Coordinates of C-alpha atoms in Angstrom, one line a residue:
M317 CA 0.0 0.0 0.0
L318 CA 2.8 2.4 0.9
K319 CA 4.6 1.7 -2.4
E320 CA 1.5 2.4 -4.4
T321 CA 1.1 5.6 -2.4
E322 CA 4.6 6.7 -3.1
L323 CA 4.2 6.1 -6.8
L324 CA 1.0 8.1 -6.9
T325 CA 2.7 10.9 -4.9
L326 CA 5.5 11.1 -7.5
F327 CA 2.9 11.2 -10.3
F328 CA 0.9 14.1 -8.7
Q329 CA 4.1 16.0 -7.9
S330 CA 5.1 15.9 -11.6
T331 CA 2.1 18.0 -12.6
S332 CA 0.8 20.2 -9.8
T333 CA -2.7 21.7 -9.9
P334 CA -4.9 22.8 -6.9
E335 CA -7.0 19.7 -7.3
K336 CA -3.9 17.4 -7.4
S337 CA -2.4 19.2 -4.4
S338 CA -5.6 18.4 -2.5
Q339 CA -5.4 14.8 -3.6
L340 CA -1.7 14.7 -2.7
K341 CA -2.4 16.0 0.8
Y342 CA -5.1 13.2 1.1
L343 CA -2.6 10.6 0.1
E344 CA 0.0 11.9 2.5
N345 CA -2.4 11.8 5.4
L346 CA -3.5 8.3 4.4
A347 CA 0.1 7.1 4.2
T348 CA 1.2 8.6 7.5
G349 CA -1.8 7.3 9.4
K350 CA -3.4 10.8 9.9
L351 CA -6.5 9.5 8.0
V352 CA -8.2 6.2 8.8
H353 CA -11.2 4.8 6.9
M354 CA -13.8 2.4 8.5
R355 CA -17.0 0.7 7.5
D356 CA -16.4 0.6 3.7
G357 CA -15.4 4.3 3.7
N358 CA -18.6 5.5 5.4
I359 CA -16.5 6.5 8.5
T360 CA -13.3 8.6 8.3
L361 CA -11.2 9.3 11.3
Y362 CA -8.8 12.3 11.2
K363 CA -7.0 14.8 13.4
R364 CA -7.2 18.6 13.4
E365 CA -4.1 20.6 13.5
R366 CA -4.6 21.9 17.0
S367 CA -6.1 18.8 18.6
N368 CA -4.7 15.4 19.5
Q369 CA -8.1 13.8 19.7
W370 CA -9.5 11.8 16.7
Q371 CA -12.4 13.4 15.0
M372 CA -14.8 11.5 12.8
R373 CA -17.0 12.2 9.9
F374 CA -19.6 9.6 8.7
R375 CA -22.2 9.2 6.1
L376 CA -25.6 7.8 6.5
F377 CA -28.3 6.8 4.0
D378 CA -29.3 10.4 3.6
K379 CA -25.9 10.8 1.9
K380 CA -25.0 13.7 4.2
W381 CA -21.7 13.9 6.1
H382 CA -21.9 14.4 9.8
R383 CA -18.9 15.4 12.0
V384 CA -18.2 14.8 15.7
S385 CA -15.3 14.2 18.0
T386 CA -14.6 10.7 19.4
G387 CA -13.0 12.2 22.5
Y388 CA -10.0 9.9 22.3
E389 CA -6.4 10.3 21.4
D390 CA -5.7 6.6 21.2
L391 CA -6.6 5.3 17.7
E392 CA -8.0 1.9 18.9
Y393 CA -10.3 3.6 21.5
A394 CA -11.3 6.1 18.8
K395 CA -12.2 3.4 16.4
K396 CA -14.4 1.7 18.9
K397 CA -16.1 5.0 19.8
A398 CA -16.6 5.8 16.1
G399 CA -18.2 2.5 15.5
D400 CA -20.6 3.0 18.5
I401 CA -21.5 6.5 17.3
Y402 CA -22.1 5.3 13.7
D403 CA -24.3 2.4 14.8
R404 CA -26.4 4.6 17.1
A405 CA -26.7 7.2 14.3
R406 CA -27.9 4.5 11.9
F407 CA -30.5 3.4 14.5
M408 CA -31.7 7.0 15.1
E409 CA -32.0 7.6 11.4
E410 CA -34.2 4.5 11.0
L411 CA -36.4 5.9 13.7
G412 CA -36.7 9.2 11.9
L413 CA -34.8 11.0 14.6
P414 CA -31.7 13.3 14.4
P415 CA -28.5 11.1 14.2
L416 CA -26.4 13.2 16.6
N417 CA -27.2 14.3 20.1
K418 CA -25.9 17.9 20.3
R419 CA -25.0 19.6 23.5
F420 CA -26.8 22.8 24.5
D421 CA -23.7 24.9 24.3
S422 CA -23.2 24.0 20.6
A423 CA -26.8 25.1 19.7
A424 CA -26.5 28.2 22.0
E425 CA -23.3 29.3 20.2
A426 CA -25.0 28.9 16.8
A427 CA -28.1 30.8 18.0
K428 CA -25.8 33.7 19.1
V429 CA -24.1 33.8 15.7
E430 CA -27.5 34.0 14.0
L431 CA -28.7 36.7 16.4
Q432 CA -25.6 38.8 16.0
G433 CA -25.7 38.3 12.2
D434 CA -29.2 39.8 12.1
L435 CA -28.0 42.7 14.3
D436 CA -25.0 43.4 12.1
N437 CA -27.2 43.4 9.0
G438 CA -29.6 45.8 10.5
V439 CA -32.6 43.4 10.5
G440 CA -32.3 42.3 14.1
K441 CA -34.4 43.7 17.0
K442 CA -32.7 45.5 19.9
I443 CA -34.0 42.7 22.2
Y444 CA -31.5 40.4 20.4
V445 CA -28.7 42.0 22.4
D446 CA -30.5 40.9 25.6
Y447 CA -31.0 37.4 24.2
I448 CA -27.2 37.1 23.6
S449 CA -26.5 38.4 27.1
V450 CA -28.9 35.8 28.6
I451 CA -27.4 33.0 26.6
D452 CA -23.8 34.0 27.7
N453 CA -24.5 34.7 31.4
Y454 CA -27.3 32.3 32.3
L455 CA -28.3 29.6 29.8
T456 CA -24.9 28.4 28.7
P457 CA -23.3 28.4 32.2
F458 CA -26.1 26.2 33.5
F459 CA -27.2 24.0 30.5
G460 CA -24.0 24.1 28.4
K461 CA -22.7 20.6 28.9
K462 CA -26.1 18.9 28.9
H463 CA -27.4 17.3 25.7
L464 CA -30.4 18.9 24.1
T465 CA -32.4 15.6 24.4
S466 CA -31.5 15.1 28.1
I467 CA -32.8 18.5 29.5
N468 CA -35.9 17.7 31.5
H469 CA -38.4 19.5 33.9
Q470 CA -36.2 18.8 36.9
D471 CA -33.3 20.7 35.1
I472 CA -35.7 23.6 34.5
A473 CA -36.7 23.8 38.2
E474 CA -33.0 23.7 39.3
Y475 CA -32.1 26.4 36.7
E476 CA -34.8 28.7 38.0
V477 CA -33.6 28.3 41.6
W478 CA -30.0 28.8 40.5
R479 CA -30.9 31.9 38.4
A480 CA -32.8 33.5 41.3
E481 CA -29.7 33.0 43.6
K482 CA -27.4 34.4 40.9
M483 CA -29.6 37.5 40.3
K484 CA -30.3 38.1 44.0
R485 CA -33.7 39.7 43.3
K486 CA -37.2 38.9 42.3
L487 CA -37.5 38.6 38.5
M488 CA -40.0 40.8 36.7
R489 CA -42.3 39.2 34.2
S490 CA -40.6 41.0 31.4
T491 CA -37.2 39.7 32.4
M492 CA -38.6 36.1 32.6
M493 CA -40.1 36.6 29.1
T494 CA -36.6 37.6 27.8
H495 CA -35.1 34.4 29.3
F496 CA -38.0 32.4 28.0
S497 CA -37.5 33.7 24.4
A498 CA -33.7 33.4 24.4
Y499 CA -34.1 29.7 25.6
N500 CA -36.6 29.0 22.9
R501 CA -34.3 30.6 20.2
V502 CA -31.7 27.9 21.0
F503 CA -34.1 25.0 20.7
D504 CA -35.8 26.4 17.6
L505 CA -32.4 26.7 15.9
A506 CA -31.5 23.2 16.9
I507 CA -34.7 21.9 15.3
K508 CA -34.1 24.0 12.2
R509 CA -30.6 22.6 11.9
G510 CA -31.8 19.0 12.3
W511 CA -30.1 18.6 15.7
L512 CA -33.3 17.9 17.4
S513 CA -36.6 16.4 16.3
D514 CA -39.6 18.6 16.2
K515 CA -41.4 15.8 17.9
H516 CA -39.1 15.8 20.9
P517 CA -40.9 17.4 24.0
V518 CA -38.9 20.5 25.1
P519 CA -39.5 21.5 28.7
R520 CA -40.1 25.3 28.8
L521 CA -39.0 28.0 31.2
G522 CA -41.5 29.7 33.5
T523 CA -42.8 33.2 32.7
K524 CA -44.7 34.1 35.9
G525 CA -42.6 36.8 37.4
E526 CA -43.4 40.0 39.3
K527 CA -46.0 42.1 37.5
S528 CA -44.3 45.0 35.8
T529 CA -45.5 48.6 36.3
P530 CA -45.4 51.4 33.7
R531 CA -42.2 53.4 33.7
P532 CA -42.7 56.8 35.3
A533 CA -44.2 59.5 33.0
F534 CA -43.6 63.2 33.2
T535 CA -46.3 65.6 34.4
R536 CA -47.3 68.5 32.2
K537 CA -45.3 70.9 34.3
E538 CA -42.2 68.7 34.1
I539 CA -42.4 68.1 30.4
D540 CA -42.8 71.9 29.7
Y541 CA -39.8 72.6 31.9
L542 CA -37.8 69.9 30.2
L543 CA -38.5 71.1 26.7
H544 CA -37.6 74.6 27.7
F545 CA -34.4 73.4 29.5
L546 CA -33.4 71.4 26.3
K547 CA -33.2 74.6 24.3
T548 CA -30.2 75.8 26.4
W549 CA -28.8 72.5 27.4
S550 CA -28.5 71.3 23.7
Q551 CA -26.3 74.3 22.9
G552 CA -23.6 73.0 25.4
G553 CA -21.2 70.1 25.5
K554 CA -17.5 70.1 26.3
T555 CA -16.5 68.7 22.9
E556 CA -17.9 69.1 19.4
E557 CA -19.1 65.4 19.5
A558 CA -20.9 66.0 22.8
H559 CA -22.5 69.2 21.4
L560 CA -23.8 67.4 18.3
G561 CA -25.1 64.6 20.5
R562 CA -27.1 67.0 22.6
L563 CA -28.6 68.6 19.6
L564 CA -29.7 65.3 18.2
L565 CA -31.0 64.1 21.6
R566 CA -33.3 67.2 21.8
D567 CA -34.7 66.4 18.3
Y568 CA -35.1 62.7 19.3
I569 CA -37.0 63.5 22.5
E570 CA -39.3 66.0 20.8
I571 CA -40.2 63.4 18.1
L572 CA -40.9 60.8 20.8
M573 CA -43.2 63.2 22.5
A574 CA -44.9 64.1 19.2
T575 CA -45.6 60.5 18.1
G576 CA -45.6 58.0 21.1
M577 CA -43.4 55.6 19.1
R578 CA -41.1 53.2 20.9
H579 CA -37.6 54.3 21.7
G580 CA -35.0 52.0 20.1
T581 CA -36.0 49.8 17.2
E582 CA -38.9 51.9 16.0
A583 CA -37.5 55.4 16.5
F584 CA -33.8 54.9 16.0
N585 CA -34.0 53.2 12.5
I586 CA -36.2 55.8 10.8
Q587 CA -34.9 57.0 7.4
W588 CA -35.9 60.0 5.4
R589 CA -37.8 57.8 3.0
H590 CA -40.1 56.8 5.9
L591 CA -41.5 60.4 6.1
E592 CA -44.3 61.7 3.9
W593 CA -47.2 64.2 3.9
H594 CA -50.7 63.0 4.4
T595 CA -53.6 65.3 3.7
D596 CA -57.1 64.8 5.2
K597 CA -60.0 67.3 4.9
G598 CA -57.6 69.9 3.7
V599 CA -55.2 69.6 6.6
R600 CA -51.7 68.3 6.0
Y601 CA -50.1 65.9 8.5
L602 CA -46.6 64.4 8.8
R603 CA -46.9 60.6 8.5
I604 CA -44.1 58.3 9.6
W605 CA -43.6 54.6 8.7
V606 CA -42.1 52.7 11.7
S607 CA -41.4 49.0 12.2
G608 CA -40.6 47.3 15.5
K609 CA -42.0 45.0 18.2
T610 CA -45.5 44.7 16.8
G611 CA -44.6 44.9 13.1
P612 CA -44.8 47.9 10.7
R613 CA -47.4 50.7 10.7
W614 CA -48.0 54.3 9.8
L615 CA -48.4 56.8 12.5
I616 CA -49.4 60.5 12.5
A617 CA -47.0 63.0 14.2
R618 CA -48.4 66.0 16.0
H619 CA -47.7 69.3 14.3
E620 CA -44.9 70.0 16.8
A621 CA -42.8 67.4 14.9
I622 CA -42.5 69.5 11.7
P623 CA -40.1 72.2 13.1
V624 CA -37.9 69.3 14.4
I625 CA -37.8 67.7 11.0
E626 CA -36.9 71.1 9.5
R627 CA -34.0 71.5 12.1
L628 CA -32.7 68.0 11.1
K629 CA -32.7 68.9 7.4
N630 CA -31.0 72.3 7.9
R631 CA -28.0 70.6 9.6
F632 CA -26.9 69.3 6.2
S633 CA -25.5 72.0 4.0
E634 CA -25.8 69.8 0.9
W635 CA -29.6 70.0 1.3
D636 CA -29.7 73.8 1.4
H637 CA -31.1 74.0 -2.2
L638 CA -34.0 71.7 -1.3
T639 CA -37.2 72.5 0.5
L640 CA -38.5 70.0 3.0
D641 CA -41.2 69.0 0.5
Q642 CA -38.6 68.3 -2.2
L643 CA -36.5 66.3 0.3
L644 CA -39.3 64.1 1.4
E645 CA -40.3 63.5 -2.3
E646 CA -36.8 62.1 -3.0
K647 CA -37.3 59.2 -0.5
R648 CA -33.7 59.2 0.6
E649 CA -32.3 56.2 2.5
E650 CA -30.2 58.2 4.9
F651 CA -31.1 57.7 8.6
L652 CA -32.8 60.5 10.3
W653 CA -30.6 60.3 13.4
R654 CA -27.1 61.1 12.2
H655 CA -24.6 63.9 12.5
P656 CA -23.6 66.3 9.7
N657 CA -20.5 64.1 9.0
G658 CA -22.8 61.1 8.4
E659 CA -21.9 59.2 11.5
R660 CA -24.7 57.8 13.7
P661 CA -24.8 57.9 17.5
Y662 CA -24.5 54.5 19.1
D663 CA -27.7 55.3 21.1
F664 CA -29.1 58.1 23.3
V665 CA -29.1 56.3 26.6
S666 CA -25.9 57.8 28.1
S667 CA -26.6 61.4 27.0
F668 CA -30.3 61.0 28.3
K669 CA -29.0 60.0 31.8
W670 CA -26.8 63.2 31.8
L671 CA -29.8 65.3 30.7
M672 CA -32.0 63.8 33.5
K673 CA -29.3 64.5 36.1
D674 CA -28.6 68.1 34.8
S675 CA -32.3 68.9 34.7
G676 CA -33.1 67.4 38.1
L677 CA -35.8 65.1 36.6
L678 CA -34.0 61.7 36.9
L679 CA -36.4 60.5 39.6
S680 CA -40.2 60.7 39.6
T681 CA -42.2 61.7 42.7
T682 CA -42.4 58.0 43.6
G683 CA -38.6 57.7 43.4
A684 CA -38.5 55.6 40.2
K685 CA -35.8 56.4 37.7
R686 CA -37.0 57.7 34.4
T687 CA -35.9 56.2 31.1
M688 CA -36.4 56.9 27.4
Y689 CA -39.7 54.9 27.6
S690 CA -41.0 57.6 30.0
F691 CA -41.8 59.7 26.9
R692 CA -44.0 57.0 25.4
H693 CA -45.9 56.8 28.7
T694 CA -46.2 60.5 28.9
Y695 CA -47.5 60.6 25.3
A696 CA -50.2 58.0 26.2
T697 CA -51.2 59.9 29.4
F698 CA -51.4 63.3 27.5
S699 CA -53.4 61.6 24.7
L700 CA -56.0 60.3 27.0
V701 CA -56.2 63.2 29.5
E702 CA -55.3 66.4 27.5
W703 CA -55.8 65.7 23.8
G704 CA -59.0 63.7 24.0
M705 CA -57.8 60.8 21.9
D706 CA -60.0 57.7 22.2
I707 CA -58.3 54.6 23.4
H708 CA -58.8 52.6 20.1
T709 CA -57.1 55.3 18.1
L710 CA -54.3 55.6 20.6
A711 CA -53.8 51.8 20.5
K712 CA -53.4 51.9 16.7
Q713 CA -51.1 54.9 16.8
M714 CA -48.8 53.3 19.4
G715 CA -48.8 49.8 17.9
T716 CA -50.3 48.2 21.0
S717 CA -53.6 46.7 22.1
V718 CA -56.5 48.3 23.8
Q719 CA -56.2 45.7 26.6
M720 CA -52.6 46.7 27.2
L721 CA -53.5 50.4 27.5
E722 CA -56.4 49.7 29.8
R723 CA -54.2 47.6 32.0
F724 CA -51.5 50.3 32.4
Y725 CA -53.8 53.3 32.3
S726 CA -56.9 51.9 33.9
K727 CA -57.0 54.7 36.5
L728 CA -56.9 57.3 33.7
T729 CA -59.6 55.6 31.6
A730 CA -61.8 55.2 34.7
T731 CA -61.5 58.9 35.5
L732 CA -62.3 59.9 32.0
A733 CA -65.3 57.6 31.9
A734 CA -66.6 59.1 35.2
E735 CA -66.2 62.6 33.9
K736 CA -68.2 61.8 30.8
L737 CA -70.9 60.0 32.8
A738 CA -71.2 62.8 35.3
G739 CA -71.0 65.6 32.7

């Protein structure tokens, strides 16, 4: 066998091509024992450059190659293990089940790659960042070495106790839903890749956490003060970058207050092509197309948004020759939230915290910290109390359900109903 290999090697060396170089490498590995065939060529044992353990690849009746480590450095042990893996895989294939029993950490890593890929390509939701964090900090450390098919309800119960001890606080329902969704992403991907049968019963994480409460809104007096404070505050900043960030934050906040859209995925990804004029009964309104948590929708901005859009346009000198109408007609794909040099802010969270501290509005009267979502809740409150918007129209505008609004704003709706009934 060795002599034949040597003769073939001499032949391939005489006329070198990429294909022959590959074949030559194969023959060298075969001759030096780095490549071993078993079961009529259906199993191949080999070693990777940075590992002393024998790896195996094998082919079943589906004609697909499957790869797995034998876990052994000794060839004889590796051969026996490879035979056992192959026989079990054949048996699983005959039952219509996945031939390999993958560990949770393998599926979790693949799920992270998929989530990050969506984020990098601009099609991922902001919650994907949280899913990746949950996978890294909770799911993989606990379930990582367990096989997907071996995870049972007892494991789930132990995980939930372990997680509670690790977090050292009661979990809100929203946090538990994030863990629930991240966990499901891992198993859904495993089924999609054929690593787990869709008929296999997957034990699910619990979702009954502490009931969440609305983030604190601003009162009318507070929001009037903040909008006035922003006019001066936005002109400051120790550096040019900080100054531009403040200007953009002011615009961002005023748009949130004029639309009720969600901070993050909905608001941050708006492009100029998503803005257009809508005329109804002789009145012209600014209409914005947003896409986020509950899918895409059109919403109508309050008239206060128009001066903000004008400010954003006027920061770009290359658009000086265009009116706002002409700019909107061009349906440009540039993002709304960007600096004059074209760069986009990473987000507005850090600068918002500084604004809240500087304005003295960080904490509500109940002591709760305000966040960007406080503007959405302020918009909902003002819509119901001040602007006389009915709850069905508000639900459509905000991309949520009437039931959700009633649950969070039940006291407001009850007060409004009482006023109408008594009036």
